[in-house]
XYZ file of C-alpha atoms in Angstrom:
569
model
C -0.018 -0.058 -0.023
C 1.195 3.466 -0.780
C 2.448 5.706 2.046
C -0.534 8.401 1.312
C -3.242 5.731 1.213
C -2.109 4.033 4.494
C -1.984 7.537 6.215
C -5.696 8.662 5.073
C -6.980 5.061 5.657
C -5.215 4.676 9.254
C -5.741 8.289 9.968
C -9.686 8.211 9.424
C -10.128 4.881 11.243
C -7.755 5.952 14.175
C -9.566 9.410 14.624
C -12.935 7.839 14.549
C -12.237 5.314 17.200
C -10.442 7.411 19.512
C -13.208 10.043 19.145
C -15.751 7.625 19.958
C -14.113 6.359 23.064
C -12.934 9.524 24.597
C -16.428 11.746 23.895
C -18.424 9.244 25.187
C -16.673 7.424 27.931
C -17.491 7.313 31.801
C -21.411 6.418 31.270
C -22.963 4.906 34.271
C -26.870 4.783 33.405
C -28.848 2.700 31.086
C -30.553 6.181 29.506
C -27.268 7.220 28.567
C -25.725 4.303 27.406
C -28.727 2.525 25.488
C -30.714 5.581 24.455
C -27.783 8.033 24.082
C -29.599 9.923 26.834
C -32.439 11.004 24.932
C -30.565 13.900 23.460
C -30.414 13.452 19.715
C -31.874 15.770 16.930
C -33.448 14.947 13.983
C -30.234 15.377 11.853
C -28.241 13.342 14.049
C -31.148 10.412 13.880
C -31.372 10.907 10.296
C -27.350 10.200 9.576
C -27.379 7.329 12.610
C -30.243 5.723 10.658
C -28.451 6.063 7.187
C -25.089 5.129 8.550
C -26.465 1.938 10.156
C -28.244 0.775 6.880
C -25.334 1.536 4.603
C -22.701 -0.590 5.542
C -19.407 -1.442 3.163
C -21.455 -3.871 1.430
C -23.435 -0.923 -0.136
C -20.422 0.556 -1.348
C -18.710 -2.694 -2.394
C -21.548 -4.673 -3.892
C -23.814 -2.162 -5.148
C -21.793 -0.615 -7.808
C -20.823 -3.881 -9.031
C -24.497 -4.768 -9.232
C -25.067 -1.714 -11.224
C -21.983 -2.670 -13.516
C -23.369 -6.395 -14.112
C -27.225 -5.383 -14.380
C -27.985 -1.738 -14.242
C -30.069 0.524 -12.043
C -32.841 -2.065 -10.985
C -31.571 -2.474 -7.658
C -33.139 1.000 -6.642
C -36.522 -0.521 -6.809
C -36.047 -2.141 -3.668
C -36.229 1.278 -1.771
C -39.443 2.514 -3.644
C -41.649 1.557 -1.008
C -39.432 3.015 1.970
C -40.951 6.775 2.142
C -44.326 5.527 2.492
C -42.898 2.991 5.190
C -41.335 6.267 7.137
C -44.918 7.980 7.438
C -46.520 4.943 8.654
C -43.807 4.205 11.306
C -43.929 8.141 12.387
C -47.647 8.006 12.974
C -48.166 4.413 14.272
C -45.010 2.925 15.705
C -43.360 6.014 17.307
C -45.921 7.175 19.552
C -46.659 3.518 20.886
C -42.725 3.287 21.972
C -42.719 6.453 23.221
C -45.648 6.592 25.536
C -44.126 3.220 27.231
C -40.431 4.841 27.196
C -38.781 1.475 26.279
C -35.446 0.643 25.623
C -36.256 -2.025 23.061
C -39.146 -2.465 20.483
C -39.830 -5.852 21.994
C -40.784 -4.545 25.627
C -44.038 -3.169 24.263
C -44.996 -6.682 22.880
C -44.961 -8.066 26.855
C -47.413 -5.562 27.773
C -49.754 -5.867 24.750
C -49.445 -9.895 24.446
C -47.519 -11.585 26.917
C -43.826 -12.435 27.930
C -43.346 -15.691 25.345
C -44.246 -13.616 22.628
C -41.741 -10.833 23.690
C -38.962 -13.510 24.082
C -39.905 -15.114 20.652
C -39.831 -11.930 18.710
C -36.854 -10.517 20.434
C -35.222 -14.225 19.601
C -35.857 -13.714 15.929
C -34.338 -10.262 15.819
C -30.848 -11.677 17.485
C -30.708 -14.549 15.101
C -31.387 -12.393 12.116
C -29.661 -9.578 12.913
C -26.439 -11.712 14.113
C -26.533 -13.298 10.765
C -26.607 -10.226 8.731
C -23.959 -8.380 11.097
C -21.629 -11.346 10.288
C -21.849 -10.598 6.617
C -21.582 -7.054 6.953
C -18.538 -7.494 8.875
C -17.041 -9.764 5.968
C -17.434 -7.053 3.501
C -14.572 -4.461 4.297
C -12.305 -7.630 5.248
C -12.524 -8.252 1.268
C -10.810 -5.102 0.763
C -7.415 -5.314 2.555
C -7.096 -8.974 1.951
C -7.679 -8.436 -1.884
C -5.171 -5.520 -1.586
C -2.519 -6.562 0.951
C -2.909 -10.360 0.720
C -3.638 -10.301 4.612
C -5.337 -13.372 6.273
C -8.745 -12.903 6.018
C -9.978 -14.440 9.592
C -7.160 -11.804 10.936
C -9.021 -8.826 9.175
C -12.427 -9.975 10.713
C -10.788 -9.928 13.757
C -9.077 -6.465 13.589
C -12.157 -5.012 12.082
C -14.480 -6.337 14.817
C -12.076 -5.378 17.696
C -11.905 -1.761 16.329
C -15.694 -1.069 16.161
C -16.183 -2.987 19.525
C -13.430 -0.712 21.473
C -15.632 2.333 21.208
C -18.955 0.602 21.564
C -17.709 -0.903 24.618
C -16.911 2.317 26.168
C -19.448 4.482 24.738
C -22.848 2.513 23.937
C -25.398 4.147 21.946
C -24.009 7.520 22.546
C -20.612 6.487 21.012
C -22.728 4.967 17.962
C -24.533 7.967 17.251
C -21.547 10.776 17.460
C -19.315 8.601 15.255
C -21.837 8.008 12.632
C -22.050 11.679 11.968
C -18.177 11.516 11.141
C -18.425 8.490 9.278
C -21.492 9.475 6.954
C -19.170 12.745 6.084
C -16.503 10.739 5.129
C -18.616 8.297 3.135
C -20.264 11.282 1.114
C -17.203 12.695 0.147
C -15.211 9.802 -0.748
C -18.408 8.716 -2.804
C -18.412 12.065 -4.647
C -14.711 12.209 -5.228
C -14.851 8.477 -6.862
C -17.603 9.857 -9.298
C -15.994 12.907 -10.111
C -12.611 10.964 -11.063
C -15.044 8.276 -13.328
C -16.429 11.657 -15.309
C -12.676 12.968 -15.134
C -11.506 9.665 -16.905
C -13.878 10.126 -19.926
C -11.969 10.177 -23.082
C -11.476 13.527 -24.935
C -14.647 14.291 -27.014
C -16.958 11.934 -24.744
C -18.961 14.257 -22.551
C -21.068 13.040 -19.550
C -24.050 13.259 -21.526
C -22.443 10.825 -23.927
C -21.491 8.555 -21.120
C -25.162 8.388 -19.690
C -26.178 7.948 -23.459
C -24.160 4.951 -23.644
C -25.178 3.580 -20.372
C -28.568 4.174 -21.256
C -28.297 2.485 -24.729
C -26.777 -0.471 -23.117
C -29.443 -1.141 -21.113
C -27.739 0.097 -17.762
C -29.872 3.363 -16.827
C -33.328 1.274 -16.617
C -34.167 1.931 -13.218
C -37.861 0.718 -13.414
C -39.522 -2.449 -14.518
C -43.226 -1.991 -14.848
C -43.958 -5.535 -15.408
C -45.436 -7.808 -12.802
C -43.258 -10.665 -12.508
C -43.049 -12.231 -8.959
C -39.891 -14.362 -10.197
C -37.963 -11.087 -10.710
C -36.098 -9.722 -7.873
C -36.397 -6.173 -8.738
C -39.337 -4.554 -10.506
C -41.858 -1.541 -9.668
C -44.603 -3.775 -7.958
C -41.967 -5.893 -5.653
C -40.240 -2.531 -4.743
C -43.414 -0.702 -3.705
C -44.902 -3.783 -2.129
C -42.232 -6.086 -0.968
C -39.945 -3.124 -0.457
C -42.686 -1.360 1.663
C -42.786 -4.537 3.881
C -39.149 -4.821 4.023
C -38.636 -1.151 4.909
C -41.394 -1.257 7.580
C -40.169 -4.105 9.231
C -36.578 -3.118 9.122
C -37.328 0.551 10.510
C -40.329 -0.502 12.891
C -39.146 -3.470 14.181
C -35.518 -4.180 14.012
C -33.890 -3.015 17.123
C -30.603 -1.682 15.123
C -32.929 0.837 13.630
C -35.610 1.419 16.478
C -32.584 2.179 18.741
C -31.250 4.984 16.212
C -34.661 7.125 17.027
C -35.432 6.231 20.506
C -32.724 8.266 21.460
C -34.328 11.198 19.981
C -34.915 14.599 21.885
C -38.664 14.206 21.313
C -41.196 12.113 19.261
C -41.110 14.891 16.597
C -37.507 14.939 16.312
C -37.515 11.267 15.695
C -40.092 11.387 13.474
C -38.307 14.267 11.246
C -35.316 12.127 11.424
C -37.330 9.052 9.675
C -38.771 11.662 7.264
C -35.897 12.953 6.096
C -34.318 9.457 6.078
C -37.081 8.646 3.592
C -36.553 11.729 1.453
C -32.555 10.934 1.286
C -32.215 7.231 0.942
C -33.311 6.852 -2.595
C -30.990 9.636 -4.249
C -28.032 8.282 -2.009
C -28.531 4.742 -3.431
C -29.375 6.011 -7.183
C -26.031 8.203 -6.607
C -23.817 5.044 -5.544
C -25.747 2.708 -8.306
C -24.900 5.293 -10.815
C -21.326 5.380 -9.565
C -21.278 1.716 -10.578
C -22.940 2.264 -14.139
C -20.187 4.870 -14.758
C -17.583 2.312 -13.872
C -19.243 0.298 -16.567
C -18.743 3.267 -19.095
C -15.254 3.866 -17.511
C -14.373 0.464 -18.982
C -15.619 0.765 -22.386
C -13.022 2.888 -22.761
C -10.128 1.141 -20.522
C -9.118 -2.136 -20.695
C -10.801 -4.217 -18.047
C -9.450 -7.711 -16.453
C -11.329 -10.766 -17.558
C -11.880 -11.896 -14.108
C -12.244 -9.080 -11.514
C -11.187 -11.129 -8.371
C -7.485 -10.886 -9.695
C -5.598 -11.251 -6.460
C -7.541 -14.622 -5.629
C -6.611 -15.620 -9.109
C -2.638 -14.850 -9.065
C -2.684 -16.930 -5.715
C -4.741 -20.181 -7.047
C -2.379 -23.000 -7.764
C -2.827 -23.285 -11.319
C -0.623 -25.466 -13.875
C 1.117 -23.870 -16.521
C -1.274 -25.184 -19.362
C -4.145 -23.637 -17.423
C -2.568 -20.216 -17.260
C -1.976 -20.373 -20.678
C -5.533 -20.906 -21.466
C -6.253 -17.891 -19.085
C -3.751 -16.025 -20.807
C -5.167 -16.764 -24.402
C -8.657 -15.866 -23.110
C -7.257 -12.526 -21.623
C -5.716 -11.617 -25.005
C -8.862 -12.265 -26.911
C -10.855 -10.173 -24.196
C -7.961 -7.301 -24.581
C -8.721 -7.397 -28.328
C -12.519 -7.437 -27.956
C -12.014 -3.891 -25.611
C -10.200 -2.374 -28.225
C -13.107 -3.088 -30.564
C -15.623 -1.972 -28.035
C -13.912 0.989 -27.290
C -13.931 2.078 -31.089
C -17.470 0.776 -31.217
C -18.788 3.008 -28.130
C -16.865 6.331 -30.001
C -18.785 5.363 -33.206
C -21.722 5.084 -31.276
C -21.513 8.337 -29.819
C -20.369 9.983 -33.368
C -23.677 8.152 -34.914
C -26.160 9.661 -32.315
C -29.148 11.138 -33.795
C -27.888 9.970 -37.635
C -29.414 7.139 -39.322
C -26.529 4.878 -38.359
C -27.391 5.297 -34.891
C -29.236 1.900 -34.300
C -26.438 0.099 -36.133
C -23.779 1.446 -34.078
C -25.550 0.439 -30.947
C -26.148 -2.926 -32.255
C -22.502 -3.368 -33.034
C -21.594 -2.107 -29.610
C -24.341 -4.844 -27.931
C -23.233 -7.433 -30.128
C -19.510 -6.836 -28.686
C -20.721 -6.579 -25.112
C -22.330 -10.232 -25.770
C -18.907 -11.578 -26.848
C -17.248 -10.061 -24.038
C -19.867 -11.587 -21.550
C -19.032 -15.104 -23.225
C -15.420 -14.642 -23.023
C -15.639 -13.936 -19.442
C -17.961 -16.904 -18.833
C -15.479 -19.232 -20.393
C -12.812 -17.617 -17.984
C -14.879 -18.672 -15.208
C -15.544 -22.236 -16.298
C -11.767 -22.680 -16.574
C -11.337 -21.378 -12.905
C -14.207 -23.534 -11.542
C -12.831 -26.633 -13.286
C -9.013 -26.126 -12.205
C -9.484 -23.973 -8.659
C -12.662 -24.739 -7.308
C -11.822 -22.880 -4.098
C -11.749 -19.072 -6.271
C -14.999 -18.007 -6.131
C -16.249 -17.199 -9.451
C -18.918 -14.614 -8.691
C -16.737 -11.469 -8.964
C -19.345 -8.659 -9.058
C -18.376 -7.756 -5.492
C -14.870 -6.874 -6.934
C -15.670 -4.732 -9.689
C -15.698 -1.274 -8.050
C -12.872 -2.326 -5.637
C -10.976 -3.297 -8.764
C -11.331 0.361 -10.158
C -10.512 1.967 -6.990
C -6.969 0.185 -6.459
C -6.201 0.350 -10.186
C -6.964 3.475 -11.349
C -7.152 6.440 -8.801
C -4.285 8.461 -7.727
C -2.450 7.780 -4.348
C -4.454 9.579 -1.202
C -7.713 9.122 -2.783
C -7.301 5.059 -2.764
C -6.988 5.887 1.024
C -10.221 7.789 1.180
C -12.171 5.255 -0.525
C -10.947 2.453 1.346
C -11.623 4.693 4.397
C -15.356 5.027 3.012
C -15.559 1.338 3.031
C -13.768 0.811 6.434
C -16.363 3.621 7.993
C -19.248 2.257 6.254
C -18.630 -1.258 7.838
C -17.599 0.424 11.268
C -21.020 2.403 11.282
C -23.295 -0.463 10.363
C -21.539 -3.276 12.535
C -21.506 -0.868 15.531
C -25.203 0.261 15.191
C -25.952 -3.595 14.807
C -23.912 -4.949 17.889
C -25.269 -2.252 20.182
C -28.825 -3.220 19.601
C -27.856 -6.936 19.766
C -26.275 -6.205 23.225
C -29.206 -3.854 24.318
C -31.986 -6.190 23.134
C -30.036 -9.292 25.375
C -29.577 -7.218 28.258
C -33.587 -5.780 28.442
C -35.176 -8.391 27.052
C -33.653 -11.521 28.354
C -31.077 -10.650 31.237
C -33.168 -7.721 32.856
C -36.474 -9.259 32.359
C -35.927 -12.950 33.287
C -32.737 -13.278 35.276
C -31.958 -10.023 37.299
C -34.814 -7.696 37.250
C -33.573 -5.430 40.562
C -29.914 -4.542 39.892
C -28.566 -1.214 39.848
C -28.363 0.765 36.692
C -24.417 0.605 36.865
C -24.740 -3.331 37.041
C -26.916 -3.250 33.762
C -24.634 -1.136 32.162
C -21.710 -3.470 32.974
C -23.662 -6.368 31.674
C -24.252 -4.524 28.305
C -20.761 -4.041 27.761
C -20.285 -7.916 28.614
C -23.241 -8.680 26.108
C -21.283 -6.270 23.573
C -17.981 -8.320 23.937
C -19.832 -11.658 23.463
C -21.844 -10.638 20.404
C -18.922 -9.023 19.029
C -17.003 -12.496 19.176
C -20.072 -14.200 17.862
C -20.060 -11.963 14.565
C -16.656 -12.132 14.051
C -16.893 -16.058 14.146
C -19.708 -16.044 11.849
C -17.939 -13.712 9.346
C -15.604 -16.268 8.215
C -18.525 -17.913 6.529
C -19.442 -15.309 4.397
C -17.406 -16.142 1.207
C -19.970 -18.871 0.616
C -22.471 -16.115 -0.433
C -22.468 -14.627 -4.195
C -23.656 -11.203 -3.702
C -23.349 -9.666 -0.224
C -25.885 -6.920 -0.410
C -28.632 -9.245 -1.513
C -27.576 -11.875 1.039
C -28.381 -9.420 4.042
C -31.904 -8.354 2.417
C -32.387 -12.310 2.013
C -31.823 -12.949 5.600
C -33.825 -10.031 7.136
C -36.713 -11.198 4.777
C -36.504 -14.347 5.988
C -37.787 -12.982 9.591
C -39.080 -9.081 9.049
C -42.255 -10.249 7.782
C -43.000 -12.455 10.914
C -41.724 -9.592 13.018
C -44.207 -6.885 11.192
C -46.993 -9.077 11.385
C -46.676 -9.634 15.024
C -46.618 -5.509 15.540
C -49.470 -4.881 13.134
C -51.792 -6.936 15.119
C -50.412 -5.491 18.101
C -51.123 -1.912 16.968
C -54.110 -2.435 14.869
C -56.161 -5.591 16.180
C -57.018 -5.109 19.588
C -59.142 -8.461 19.607
C -56.298 -10.721 18.885
C -54.413 -12.122 22.289
C -51.025 -13.218 23.089
C -51.826 -17.023 22.668
C -53.073 -16.854 19.182
C -50.321 -14.409 17.799
C -47.620 -16.631 19.413
C -48.563 -19.601 17.335
C -49.201 -17.509 14.468
C -45.787 -16.330 14.665
C -44.217 -19.926 14.743
C -46.026 -21.102 11.983
C -45.342 -18.051 9.865
C -41.653 -18.054 10.203
C -41.748 -21.960 9.688
C -43.702 -21.725 6.627
C -41.226 -18.489 5.355
C -38.083 -20.693 5.936
C -39.642 -23.914 4.458
C -40.383 -21.758 1.236
C -36.998 -20.256 0.899
C -35.586 -23.650 1.327
C -37.832 -25.041 -1.469
C -37.064 -21.822 -3.708
C -33.385 -22.668 -3.258
C -33.509 -26.227 -4.157
C -35.872 -25.913 -7.132
C -35.097 -22.952 -8.357
C -38.416 -21.646 -8.175
C -38.623 -17.863 -9.553
C -39.910 -15.913 -6.311
C -38.225 -12.643 -5.223
C -37.402 -12.796 -1.765
C -38.936 -9.468 -1.251
C -42.339 -10.914 -1.529
C -41.287 -13.064 1.713
C -41.950 -9.824 3.947
C -45.675 -9.281 2.831
C -46.211 -13.053 3.075
C -45.129 -13.129 6.528
C -46.841 -10.329 7.559
C -50.360 -11.901 6.141
C -49.561 -15.169 7.701
C -49.184 -13.866 10.996
C -52.531 -11.711 10.798
C -54.232 -14.223 9.046
C -53.349 -17.268 11.074
C -53.764 -15.158 14.538
C -57.152 -14.125 13.119
C -58.349 -17.849 12.560
C -57.228 -18.759 15.443
C -59.062 -16.149 17.301
C -62.499 -16.297 15.366
C -62.381 -20.273 15.817
C -62.049 -20.005 19.419
C -58.546 -21.196 19.901
C -58.041 -18.168 22.245
C -59.770 -20.176 24.877
C -57.694 -23.339 24.721
C -54.401 -21.556 24.109
C -52.676 -20.251 27.135
C -52.337 -16.390 27.583
C -49.006 -16.159 28.511
């Protein structure tokens, strides 16, 4: 690593750790440690919500997804603004009226203690798994660039985050989020500006957008109704709405961000602005991936983006010669694509426009076939190398094309994103463990200082568990999708329970408890069936299906008189 990059990276990360630990040390009561003392303004809430959601996966995987398949992923967020409004007027008043530390405390008063335990347990499982993948993402960066041991990197990153969470709790999480978001936005803006600057002479920004559009990369909306497509307008509006409603309304990693607000109105404003800013921010990140695609139209790209792993693979000379031959073919095709792209721009708004675009598309198809051949060779001769390389696209561009110092800044962006998201998740896992299990079940009448110390111990234990799980993340093909899939397996059930709690007063604890168990079992079996049979159904539909199952089953049990035979608590 170049000295300038190392200075920027270590300086940024070191400052955040020191600031978070020193600024928030010495807390001795739960209100400060788990709810930031109830002092957060709306803008801090908004930034903290965004920082928790925008993990390093967002900045590694999302641009690669846009490079491969365009802007369609943005449709997953179309239901988010509506969800923010519903949460502001339905969830926040309930939580504030009871002065709860976690969302699941509310369920005991509304239903019974076992429903509270069940939903809190579902949260711990889903968030613990998701946090493990979130931790793995930045480890890709340094292991790819420096050749360090991946497991040691997971340990290093996890420890860096745990230091200031352990010391300052939610207050440390909130205050460091502001700095981390500033670094993230500045770094991504710098990367996009460099991508525009790298356009060849005579190719304008408008020309770049034109090419991306003609090659299908700017198609942000798919209005066709197809339940098998992961991303379209309808799955985004309905499935995305339920996913957002579940995540921001029932997931403690987000609920704790706004429960520390100065007032309910400050929390509502924080959510409103998150709903307004999130889609433009995600568009910006995806568009950066599209511009990476345009960049590689005019510059040579690798035929396999996970280049470091391939270099280290134990391949025979014969296999390496095969790959070298494919690389030569790929470079020749690159040269033809560059000329075809320039011709397409020149032919714009002329009779030759369609012919120019058709030629470019044909060359792109040849490029895809060459890349597919390379992956087949790698998979046959080095099965330990992950051939799904979309998560390496943006990283490859950063490491090989940006100037000294800016590489360090982009690495700091990904590191900050990982730290901000992991911090929020570990803090919420610890708070749920202490409030919903330890304090409620084991030790009800201890001092505030005792519970703060217990939360710190829970922070250490969850940090260790997340680090241990992170080493299995390479099993997944696309990190950003896997995080959403894990969440969707549980979020529908969680949301269904809260919908019943808020809106259907007739349904009691016994019915909703068994409905939640049946709903979760059904969603998991559905996912296993889809995985094994390759049946086409977007994971976004798990959220409304799970919600409908809880509401429907609990309603049926209640109407049929099952409430009389089911234990109430």
